[in-house]
Short mmCIF file of C-alpha atoms and ligand atoms in Angstrom, two decimals:
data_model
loop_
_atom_site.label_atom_id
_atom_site.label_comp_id
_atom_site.label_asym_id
_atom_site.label_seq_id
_atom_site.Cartn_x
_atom_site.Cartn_y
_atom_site.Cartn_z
CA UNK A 1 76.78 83.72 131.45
CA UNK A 2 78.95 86.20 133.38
CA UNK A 3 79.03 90.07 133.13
CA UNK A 4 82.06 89.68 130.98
CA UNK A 5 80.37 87.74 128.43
CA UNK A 6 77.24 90.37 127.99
CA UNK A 7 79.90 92.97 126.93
CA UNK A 8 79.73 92.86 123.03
CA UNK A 9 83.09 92.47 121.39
CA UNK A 10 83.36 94.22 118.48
CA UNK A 11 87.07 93.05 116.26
CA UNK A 12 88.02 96.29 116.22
CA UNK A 13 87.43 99.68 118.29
CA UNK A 14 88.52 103.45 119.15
CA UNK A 15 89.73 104.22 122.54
CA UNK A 16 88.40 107.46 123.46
CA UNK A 17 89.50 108.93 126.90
CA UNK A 18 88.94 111.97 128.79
CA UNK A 19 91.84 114.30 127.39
CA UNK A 20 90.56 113.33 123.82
CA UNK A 21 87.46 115.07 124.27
CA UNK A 22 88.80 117.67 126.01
CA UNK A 23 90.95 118.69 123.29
CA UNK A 24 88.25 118.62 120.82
CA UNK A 25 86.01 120.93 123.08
CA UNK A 26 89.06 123.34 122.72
CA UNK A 27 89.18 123.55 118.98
CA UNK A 28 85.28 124.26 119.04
CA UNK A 29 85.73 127.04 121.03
CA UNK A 30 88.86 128.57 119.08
CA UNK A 31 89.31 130.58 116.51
CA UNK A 32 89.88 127.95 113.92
CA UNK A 33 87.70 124.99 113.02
CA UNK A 34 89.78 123.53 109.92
CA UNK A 35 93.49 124.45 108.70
CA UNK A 36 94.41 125.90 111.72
CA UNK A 37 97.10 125.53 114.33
CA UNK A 38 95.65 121.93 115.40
CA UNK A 39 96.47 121.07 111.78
CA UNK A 40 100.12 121.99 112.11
CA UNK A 41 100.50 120.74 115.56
CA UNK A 42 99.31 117.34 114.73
CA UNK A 43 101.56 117.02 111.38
CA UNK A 44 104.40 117.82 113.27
CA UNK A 45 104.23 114.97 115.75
CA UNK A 46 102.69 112.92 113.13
CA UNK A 47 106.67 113.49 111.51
CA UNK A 48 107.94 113.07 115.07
CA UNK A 49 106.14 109.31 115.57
CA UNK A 50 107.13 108.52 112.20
CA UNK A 51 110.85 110.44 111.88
CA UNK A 52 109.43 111.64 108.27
CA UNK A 53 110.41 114.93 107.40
CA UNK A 54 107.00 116.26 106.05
CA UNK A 55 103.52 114.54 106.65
CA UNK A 56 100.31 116.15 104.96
CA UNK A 57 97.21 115.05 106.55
CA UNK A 58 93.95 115.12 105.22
CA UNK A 59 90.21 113.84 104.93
CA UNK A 60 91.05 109.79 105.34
CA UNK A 61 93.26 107.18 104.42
CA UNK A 62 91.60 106.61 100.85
CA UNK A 63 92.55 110.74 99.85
CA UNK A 64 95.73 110.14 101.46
CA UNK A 65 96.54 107.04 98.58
CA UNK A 66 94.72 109.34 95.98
CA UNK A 67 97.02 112.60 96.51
CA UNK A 68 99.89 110.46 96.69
CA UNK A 69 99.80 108.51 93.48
CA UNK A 70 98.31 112.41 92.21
CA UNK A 71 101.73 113.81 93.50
CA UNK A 72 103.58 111.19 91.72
CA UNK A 73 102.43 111.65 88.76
CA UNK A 74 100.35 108.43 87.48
CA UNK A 75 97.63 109.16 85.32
CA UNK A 76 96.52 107.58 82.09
CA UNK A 77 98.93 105.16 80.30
CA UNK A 78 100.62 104.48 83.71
CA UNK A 79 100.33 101.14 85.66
CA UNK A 80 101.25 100.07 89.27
CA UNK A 81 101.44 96.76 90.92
CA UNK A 82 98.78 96.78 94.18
CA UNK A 83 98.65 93.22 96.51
CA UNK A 84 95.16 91.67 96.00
CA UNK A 85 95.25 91.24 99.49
CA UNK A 86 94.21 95.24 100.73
CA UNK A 87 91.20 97.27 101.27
CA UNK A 88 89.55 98.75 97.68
CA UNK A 89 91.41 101.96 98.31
CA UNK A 90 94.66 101.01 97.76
CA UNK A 91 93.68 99.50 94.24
CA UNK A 92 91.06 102.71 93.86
CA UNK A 93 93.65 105.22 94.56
CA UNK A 94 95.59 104.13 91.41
CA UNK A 95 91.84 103.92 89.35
CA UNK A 96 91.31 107.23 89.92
CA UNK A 97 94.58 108.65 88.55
CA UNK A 98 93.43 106.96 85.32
CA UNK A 99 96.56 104.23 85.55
CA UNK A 100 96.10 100.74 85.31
CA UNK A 101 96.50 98.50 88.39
CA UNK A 102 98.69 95.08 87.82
CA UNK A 103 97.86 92.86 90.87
CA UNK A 104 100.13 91.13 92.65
CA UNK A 105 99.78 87.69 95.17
CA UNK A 106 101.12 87.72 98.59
CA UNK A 107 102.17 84.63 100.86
CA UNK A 108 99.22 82.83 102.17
CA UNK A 109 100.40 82.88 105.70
CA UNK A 110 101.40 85.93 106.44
CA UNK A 111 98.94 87.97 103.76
CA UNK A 112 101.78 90.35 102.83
CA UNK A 113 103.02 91.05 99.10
CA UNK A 114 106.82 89.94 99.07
CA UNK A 115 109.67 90.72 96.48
CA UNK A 116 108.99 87.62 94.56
CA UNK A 117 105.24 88.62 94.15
CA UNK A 118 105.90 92.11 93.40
CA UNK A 119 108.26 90.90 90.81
CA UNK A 120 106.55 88.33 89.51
CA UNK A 121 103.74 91.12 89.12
CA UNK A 122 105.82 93.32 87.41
CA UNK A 123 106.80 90.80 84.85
CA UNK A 124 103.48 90.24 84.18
CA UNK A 125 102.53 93.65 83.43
CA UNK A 126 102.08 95.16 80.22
CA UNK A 127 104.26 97.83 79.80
CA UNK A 128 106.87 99.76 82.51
CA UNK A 129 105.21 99.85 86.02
CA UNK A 130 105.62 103.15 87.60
CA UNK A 131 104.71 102.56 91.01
CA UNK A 132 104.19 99.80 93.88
CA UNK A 133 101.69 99.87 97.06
CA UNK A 134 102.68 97.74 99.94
CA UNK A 135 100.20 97.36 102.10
CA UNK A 136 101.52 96.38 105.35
CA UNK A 137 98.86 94.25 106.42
CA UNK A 138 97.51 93.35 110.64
CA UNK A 139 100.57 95.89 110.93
CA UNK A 140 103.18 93.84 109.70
CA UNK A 141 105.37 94.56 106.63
CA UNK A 142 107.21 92.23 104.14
CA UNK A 143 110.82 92.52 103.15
CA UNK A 144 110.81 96.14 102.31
CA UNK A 145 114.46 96.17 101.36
CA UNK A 146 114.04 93.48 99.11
CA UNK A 147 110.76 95.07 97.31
CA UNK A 148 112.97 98.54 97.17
CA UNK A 149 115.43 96.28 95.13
CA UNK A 150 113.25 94.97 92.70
CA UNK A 151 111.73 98.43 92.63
CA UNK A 152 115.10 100.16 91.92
CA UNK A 153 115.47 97.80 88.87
CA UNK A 154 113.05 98.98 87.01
CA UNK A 155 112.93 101.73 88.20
CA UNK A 156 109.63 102.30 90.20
CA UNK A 157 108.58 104.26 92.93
CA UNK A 158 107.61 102.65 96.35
CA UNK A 159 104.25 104.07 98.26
CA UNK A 160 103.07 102.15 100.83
CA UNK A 161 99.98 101.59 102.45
CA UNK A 162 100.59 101.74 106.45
CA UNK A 163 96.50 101.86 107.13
CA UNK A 164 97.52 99.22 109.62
CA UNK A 165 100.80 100.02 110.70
CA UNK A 166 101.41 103.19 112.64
CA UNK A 167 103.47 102.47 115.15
CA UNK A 168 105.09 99.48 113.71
CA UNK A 169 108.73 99.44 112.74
CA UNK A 170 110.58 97.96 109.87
CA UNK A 171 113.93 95.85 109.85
CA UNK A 172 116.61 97.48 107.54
CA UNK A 173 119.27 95.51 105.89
CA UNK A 174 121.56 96.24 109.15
CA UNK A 175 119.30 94.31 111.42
CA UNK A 176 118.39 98.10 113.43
CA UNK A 177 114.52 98.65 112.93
CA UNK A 178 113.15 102.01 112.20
CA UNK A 179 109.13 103.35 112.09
CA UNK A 180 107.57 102.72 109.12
CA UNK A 181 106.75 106.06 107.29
CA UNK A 182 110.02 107.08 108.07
CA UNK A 183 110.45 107.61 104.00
CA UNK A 184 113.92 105.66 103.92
CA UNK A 185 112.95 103.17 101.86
CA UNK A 186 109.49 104.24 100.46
CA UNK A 187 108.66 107.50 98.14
CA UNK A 188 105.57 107.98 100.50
CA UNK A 189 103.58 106.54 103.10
CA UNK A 190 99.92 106.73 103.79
CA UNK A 191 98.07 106.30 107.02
CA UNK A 192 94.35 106.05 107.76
CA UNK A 193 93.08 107.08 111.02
CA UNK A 194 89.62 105.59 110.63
CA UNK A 195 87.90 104.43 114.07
CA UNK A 196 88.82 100.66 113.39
CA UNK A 197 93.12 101.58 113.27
CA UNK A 198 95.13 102.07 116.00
CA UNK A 199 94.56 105.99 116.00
CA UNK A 200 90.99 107.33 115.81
CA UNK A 201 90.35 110.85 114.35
CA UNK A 202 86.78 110.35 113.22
CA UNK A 203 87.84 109.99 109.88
CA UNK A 204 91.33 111.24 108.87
CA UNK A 205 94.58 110.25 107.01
CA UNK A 206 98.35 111.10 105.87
CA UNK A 207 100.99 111.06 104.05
CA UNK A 208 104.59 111.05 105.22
CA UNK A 209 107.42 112.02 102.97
CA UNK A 210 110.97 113.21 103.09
CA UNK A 211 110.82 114.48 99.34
CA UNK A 212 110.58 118.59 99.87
CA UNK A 213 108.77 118.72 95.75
CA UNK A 214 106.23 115.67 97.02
CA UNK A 215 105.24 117.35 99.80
CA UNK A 216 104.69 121.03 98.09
CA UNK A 217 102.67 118.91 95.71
CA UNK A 218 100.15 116.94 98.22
CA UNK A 219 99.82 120.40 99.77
CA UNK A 220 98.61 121.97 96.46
CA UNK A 221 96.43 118.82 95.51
CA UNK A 222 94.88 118.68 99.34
CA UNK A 223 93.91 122.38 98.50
CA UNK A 224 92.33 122.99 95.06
CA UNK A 225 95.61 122.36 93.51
CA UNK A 226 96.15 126.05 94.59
CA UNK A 227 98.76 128.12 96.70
CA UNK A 228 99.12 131.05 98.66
CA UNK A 229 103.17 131.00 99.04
CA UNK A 230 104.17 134.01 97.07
CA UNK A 231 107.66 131.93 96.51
CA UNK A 232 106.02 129.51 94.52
CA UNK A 233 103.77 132.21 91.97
CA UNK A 234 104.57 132.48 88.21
CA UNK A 235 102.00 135.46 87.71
CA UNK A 236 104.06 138.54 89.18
CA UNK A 237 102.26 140.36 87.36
CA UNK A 238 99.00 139.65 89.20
CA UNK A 239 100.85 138.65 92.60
CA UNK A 240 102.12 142.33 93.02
CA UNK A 241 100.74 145.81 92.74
CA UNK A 242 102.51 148.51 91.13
CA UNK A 243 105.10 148.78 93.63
CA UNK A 244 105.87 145.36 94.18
CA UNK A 245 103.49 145.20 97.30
CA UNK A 246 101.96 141.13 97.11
CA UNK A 247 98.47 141.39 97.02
CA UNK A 248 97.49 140.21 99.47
CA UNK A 249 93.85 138.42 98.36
CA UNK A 250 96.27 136.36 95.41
CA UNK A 251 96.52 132.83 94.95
CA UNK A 252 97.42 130.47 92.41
CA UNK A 253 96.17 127.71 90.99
CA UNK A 254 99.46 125.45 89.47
CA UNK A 255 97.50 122.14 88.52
CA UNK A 256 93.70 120.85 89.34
CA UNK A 257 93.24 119.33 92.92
CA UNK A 258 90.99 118.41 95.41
CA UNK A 259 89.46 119.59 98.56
CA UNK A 260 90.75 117.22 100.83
CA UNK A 261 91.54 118.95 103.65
CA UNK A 262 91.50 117.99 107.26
CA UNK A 263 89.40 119.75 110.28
CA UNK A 264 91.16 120.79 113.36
CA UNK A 265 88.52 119.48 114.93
CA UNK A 266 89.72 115.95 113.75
CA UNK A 267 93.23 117.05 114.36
CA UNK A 268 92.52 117.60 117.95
CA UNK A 269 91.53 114.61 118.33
CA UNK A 270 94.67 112.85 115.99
CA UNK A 271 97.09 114.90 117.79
CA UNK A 272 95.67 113.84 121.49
CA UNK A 273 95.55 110.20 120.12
CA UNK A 274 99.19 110.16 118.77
CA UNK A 275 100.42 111.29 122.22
CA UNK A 276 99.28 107.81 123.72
CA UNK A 277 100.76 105.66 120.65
CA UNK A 278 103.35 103.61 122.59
CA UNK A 279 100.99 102.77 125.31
CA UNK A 280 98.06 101.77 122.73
CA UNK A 281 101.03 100.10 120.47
CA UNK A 282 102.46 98.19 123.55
CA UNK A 283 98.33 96.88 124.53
CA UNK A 284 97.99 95.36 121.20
CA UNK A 285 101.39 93.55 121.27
CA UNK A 286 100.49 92.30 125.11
CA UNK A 287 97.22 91.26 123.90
CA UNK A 288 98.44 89.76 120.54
CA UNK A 289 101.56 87.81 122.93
CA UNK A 290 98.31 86.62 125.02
CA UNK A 291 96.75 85.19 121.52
CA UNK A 292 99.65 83.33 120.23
CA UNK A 293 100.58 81.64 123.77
CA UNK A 294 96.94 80.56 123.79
CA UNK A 295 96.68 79.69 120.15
CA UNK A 296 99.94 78.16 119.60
CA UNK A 297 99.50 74.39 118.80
CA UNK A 298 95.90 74.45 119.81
CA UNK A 299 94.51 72.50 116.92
CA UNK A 300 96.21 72.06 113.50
CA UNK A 301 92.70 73.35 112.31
CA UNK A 302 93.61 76.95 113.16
CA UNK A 303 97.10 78.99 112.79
CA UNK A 304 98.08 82.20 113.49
CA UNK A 305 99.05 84.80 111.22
CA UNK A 306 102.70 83.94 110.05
CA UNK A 307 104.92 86.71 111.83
CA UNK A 308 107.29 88.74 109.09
CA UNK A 309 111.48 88.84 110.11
CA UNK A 310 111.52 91.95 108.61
CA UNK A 311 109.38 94.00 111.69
CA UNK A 312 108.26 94.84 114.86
CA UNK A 313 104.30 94.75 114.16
CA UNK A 314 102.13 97.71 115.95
CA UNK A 315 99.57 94.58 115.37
CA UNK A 316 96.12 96.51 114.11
CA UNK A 317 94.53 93.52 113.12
CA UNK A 318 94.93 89.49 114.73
CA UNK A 319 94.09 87.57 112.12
CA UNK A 320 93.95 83.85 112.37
CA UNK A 321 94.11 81.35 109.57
CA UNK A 322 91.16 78.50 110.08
CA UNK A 323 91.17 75.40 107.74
CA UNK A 324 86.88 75.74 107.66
CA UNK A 325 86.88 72.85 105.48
CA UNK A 326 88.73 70.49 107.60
CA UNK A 327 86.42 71.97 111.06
CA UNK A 328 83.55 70.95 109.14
CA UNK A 329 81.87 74.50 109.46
CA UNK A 330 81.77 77.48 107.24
CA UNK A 331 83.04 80.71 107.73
CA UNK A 332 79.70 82.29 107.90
CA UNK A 333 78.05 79.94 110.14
CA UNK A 334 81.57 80.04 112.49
CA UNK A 335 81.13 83.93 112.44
CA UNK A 336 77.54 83.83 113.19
CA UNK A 337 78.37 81.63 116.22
CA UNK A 338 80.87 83.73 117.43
CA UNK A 339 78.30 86.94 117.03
CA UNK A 340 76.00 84.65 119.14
CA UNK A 341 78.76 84.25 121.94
CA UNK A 342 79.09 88.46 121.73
CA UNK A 343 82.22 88.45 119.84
CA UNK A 344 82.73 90.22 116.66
CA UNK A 345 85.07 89.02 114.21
CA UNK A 346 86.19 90.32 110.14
CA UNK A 347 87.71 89.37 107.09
CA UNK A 348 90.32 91.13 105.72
CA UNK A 349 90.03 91.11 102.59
CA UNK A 350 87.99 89.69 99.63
CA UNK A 351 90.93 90.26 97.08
CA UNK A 352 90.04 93.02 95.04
CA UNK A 353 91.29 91.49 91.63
CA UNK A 354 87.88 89.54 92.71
CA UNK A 355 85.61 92.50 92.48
CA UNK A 356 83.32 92.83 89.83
CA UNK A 357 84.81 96.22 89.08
CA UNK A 358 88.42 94.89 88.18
CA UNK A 359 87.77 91.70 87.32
CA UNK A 360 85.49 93.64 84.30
CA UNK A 361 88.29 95.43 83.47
CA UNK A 362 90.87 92.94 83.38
CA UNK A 363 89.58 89.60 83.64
CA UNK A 364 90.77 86.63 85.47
CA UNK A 365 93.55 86.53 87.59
CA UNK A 366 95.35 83.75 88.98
CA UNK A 367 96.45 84.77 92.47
CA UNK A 368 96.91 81.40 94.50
CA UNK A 369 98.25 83.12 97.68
CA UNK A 370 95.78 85.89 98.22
CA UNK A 371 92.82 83.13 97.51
CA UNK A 372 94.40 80.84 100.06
CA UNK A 373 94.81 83.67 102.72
CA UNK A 374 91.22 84.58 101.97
CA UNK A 375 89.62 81.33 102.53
CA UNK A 376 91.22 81.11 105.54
CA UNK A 377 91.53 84.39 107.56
CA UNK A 378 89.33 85.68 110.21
CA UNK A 379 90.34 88.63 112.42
CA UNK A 380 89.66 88.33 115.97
CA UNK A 381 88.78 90.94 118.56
CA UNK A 382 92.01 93.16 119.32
CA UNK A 383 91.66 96.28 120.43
CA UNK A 384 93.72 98.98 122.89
CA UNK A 385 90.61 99.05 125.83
CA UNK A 386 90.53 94.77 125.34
CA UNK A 387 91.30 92.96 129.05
CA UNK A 388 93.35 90.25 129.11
CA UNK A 389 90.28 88.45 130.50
CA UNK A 390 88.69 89.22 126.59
CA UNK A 391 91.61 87.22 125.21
CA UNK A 392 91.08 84.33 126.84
CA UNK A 393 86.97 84.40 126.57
CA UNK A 394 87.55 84.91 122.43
CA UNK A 395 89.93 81.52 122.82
CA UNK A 396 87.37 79.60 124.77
CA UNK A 397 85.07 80.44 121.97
CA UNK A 398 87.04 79.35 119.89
CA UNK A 399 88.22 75.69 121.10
CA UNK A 400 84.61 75.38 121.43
CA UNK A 401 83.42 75.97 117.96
CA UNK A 402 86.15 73.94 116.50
CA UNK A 403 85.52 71.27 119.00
CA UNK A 404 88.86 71.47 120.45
C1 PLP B 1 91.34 101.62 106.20
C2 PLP B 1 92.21 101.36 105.02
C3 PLP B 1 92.29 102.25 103.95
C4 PLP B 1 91.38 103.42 103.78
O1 PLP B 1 91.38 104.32 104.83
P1 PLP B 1 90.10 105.23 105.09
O2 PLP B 1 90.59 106.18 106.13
O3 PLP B 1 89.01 104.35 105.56
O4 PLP B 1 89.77 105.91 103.80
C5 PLP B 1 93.20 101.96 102.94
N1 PLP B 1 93.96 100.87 102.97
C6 PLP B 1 93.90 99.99 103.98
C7 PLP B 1 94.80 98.80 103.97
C8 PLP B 1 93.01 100.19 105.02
O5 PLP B 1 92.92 99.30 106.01
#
């Protein structure tokens, strides 16, 4: 065994350099430790990587869903269409409100929730679906302007889930690409920030907008539900003293909300991270080209992920597809081999329409897609600090486990 091969490989990991740290020492020893100028700093290049006009961060991804389908507006009686294919959040978020979640399949290949899903999701829904949550899986998104269509037919709101894809861009009808979050074709966007994504801020999330209203709202609801802008008060009688002075310990509380809010401490770190997005962005799609070339008619017992027209992929995740019945080995035992080799693979996801949870609540769904994907998918190491070197060690391991 070389040195290379002690060097556990975990499928995902944060990349953590020298400038990161310092910037968090800097916060500790300033004035503010949360809602402070690291806050506002980091937003604003948060809307500069994105080209959103307003992005509210806050706690983690999963808040970041929550306050968006909260500034929407679903609650009880309401129902959105979520791919089965996500993390629990996405599905969660919309729980939470009190609305009903319709699932919806996505193409086996590729794992990502296209028009004819979403429609075909929609149809099956009973009653008007008020919202849909793409979730632009490994980093990739579907056809977005086609899902806005069907959207804009029935007039629902598009919020997507870009956990995976900051950095990524989408294709627009004209061919041009543009970053995802951008709010062009979606209502909102939300982005985690979790260790395991392509920007690490401990734990942290977003949401991008261009809606002025939205953003006022997810404001309020990251805060209590409460505001200090003397613009926005309806109480002048208790905002102002006798002689129209504002008083100046007054706030207001327009609807319930949360306390989701964001440390600077974490935003230090966000903002220091964001700075070094192309170059992390342009590792993964080196080390994802390395993948494919290797992978690439290897055996027809393993594919890789089906690669959307409709984007340029930031690539958080490489997935593979594995036919485990054909190999003659299960997914556990090929997993546990790999562990044994020193490389750490996932699967993303177990559908969520399969979770005890929903499928209590709304029984048996047949999703075809998502439960091919699933029996199938494995993601493989890929991560900003990987060396080419790590590539081709994971691909050895492979060919070797599959006896190819
Ligand atoms: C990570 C993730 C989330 C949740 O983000 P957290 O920051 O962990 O709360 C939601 N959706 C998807 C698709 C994710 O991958």
């Amino acid at each position: 065994m070389t040195l290379s091969e002690m060097v556990f490989l975990p499928y995902g990991r944060q990349q953590i350099e020298d400038d990161d740290i310092a910037a968090v020492v800097d916060v500790l020893r300033s004035e503010f430790l949360t809602t402070g100028p690291a806050l506002a700093a980091f937003e604003a290049a948060l809307c500069r990587a994105t080209a959103a006009r307003h992005a509210v961060a806050c706690t983690n991804g999963t808040a970041a869903l929550h306050m968006a389908a909260l500034a929407f507006g679903l609650g009880p009686g309401d129902i959105a269409v979520v791919p089965s294919v996500t993390f629990l959040s996405t599905a969660n978020a919309v729980r939470l409100t009190g609305a009903e979640v319709v699932f919806a399949d996505c193409d086996p290949d590729s794992g990502l929730m296209e028009a004819q899903h979403f429609a075909e999701a929609q149809a099956r829904a009973e009653g008007p679906v008020k919202a849909v949550f793409p979730v632009h899986m490994a980093g990739q998104c579907g056809d977005l302007a086609a899902i806005r269509d069907v959207a804009d037919r029935h007039d629902i709101a598009v919020i997507d889930d870009a956990a995976h894809a900051i950095g990524s861009r989408y294709r627009l009808r004209d061919g041009e690409t543009s970053p995802i979050g951008d709010g062009r074709l979606c209502r909102m966007t939300t982005f985690s920030f979790h260790p395991v994504k392509t920007i690490a801020m401990g734990e942290g999330g977003a949401v991008t907008t261009n809606d002025d209203a939205l953003a006022a709202r997810l404001r309020h609801l990251r805060s209590h539900g409460m505001t200090r802008d003397f613009a926005e008060m309806s109480r002048n009688d208790m905002a102002y003293d006798g002689e129209g002075r504002q008083n100046p310990w007054y706030y207001e509380m327009p609807e319930v909300g949360l306390n989701y809010r964001v440390t600077d401490i974490q935003c230090a770190l966000g903002h220091s991270q964001l700075k070094k997005l192309d170059r992390f962005v342009a590792r993964r799609r080196a080390l994802a080209a390395r993948y494919d070339s290797q992978l690439e008619g290897l055996s027809p017992l393993l594919q890789p992920l089906a690669q959307s027209q409709h984007c340029k992929a930031a690539w958080h995740l490489y997935a593979v597809l594995i036919d485990f019945d054909a190999a003659g080995i299960s997914r556990a035992a090929f997993m546990n081999r790999l562990r044994e080799d020193g490389i750490g693979t996932q699967v993303h996801y177990i559908p969520v329409h399969r979770q005890p949870y929903y499928q209590r609540r709304y029984g048996e769904t047949a999703l075809p897609g998502s439960e091919r994907y699933y029996a199938r998918t494995l993601s493989l190491p890929l991560f900003a600090g990987m060396a080419d070197e790590d590539v081709d060690r994971v691909v050895a391991a492979l060919k070797r486990h599959l006896g190819v």
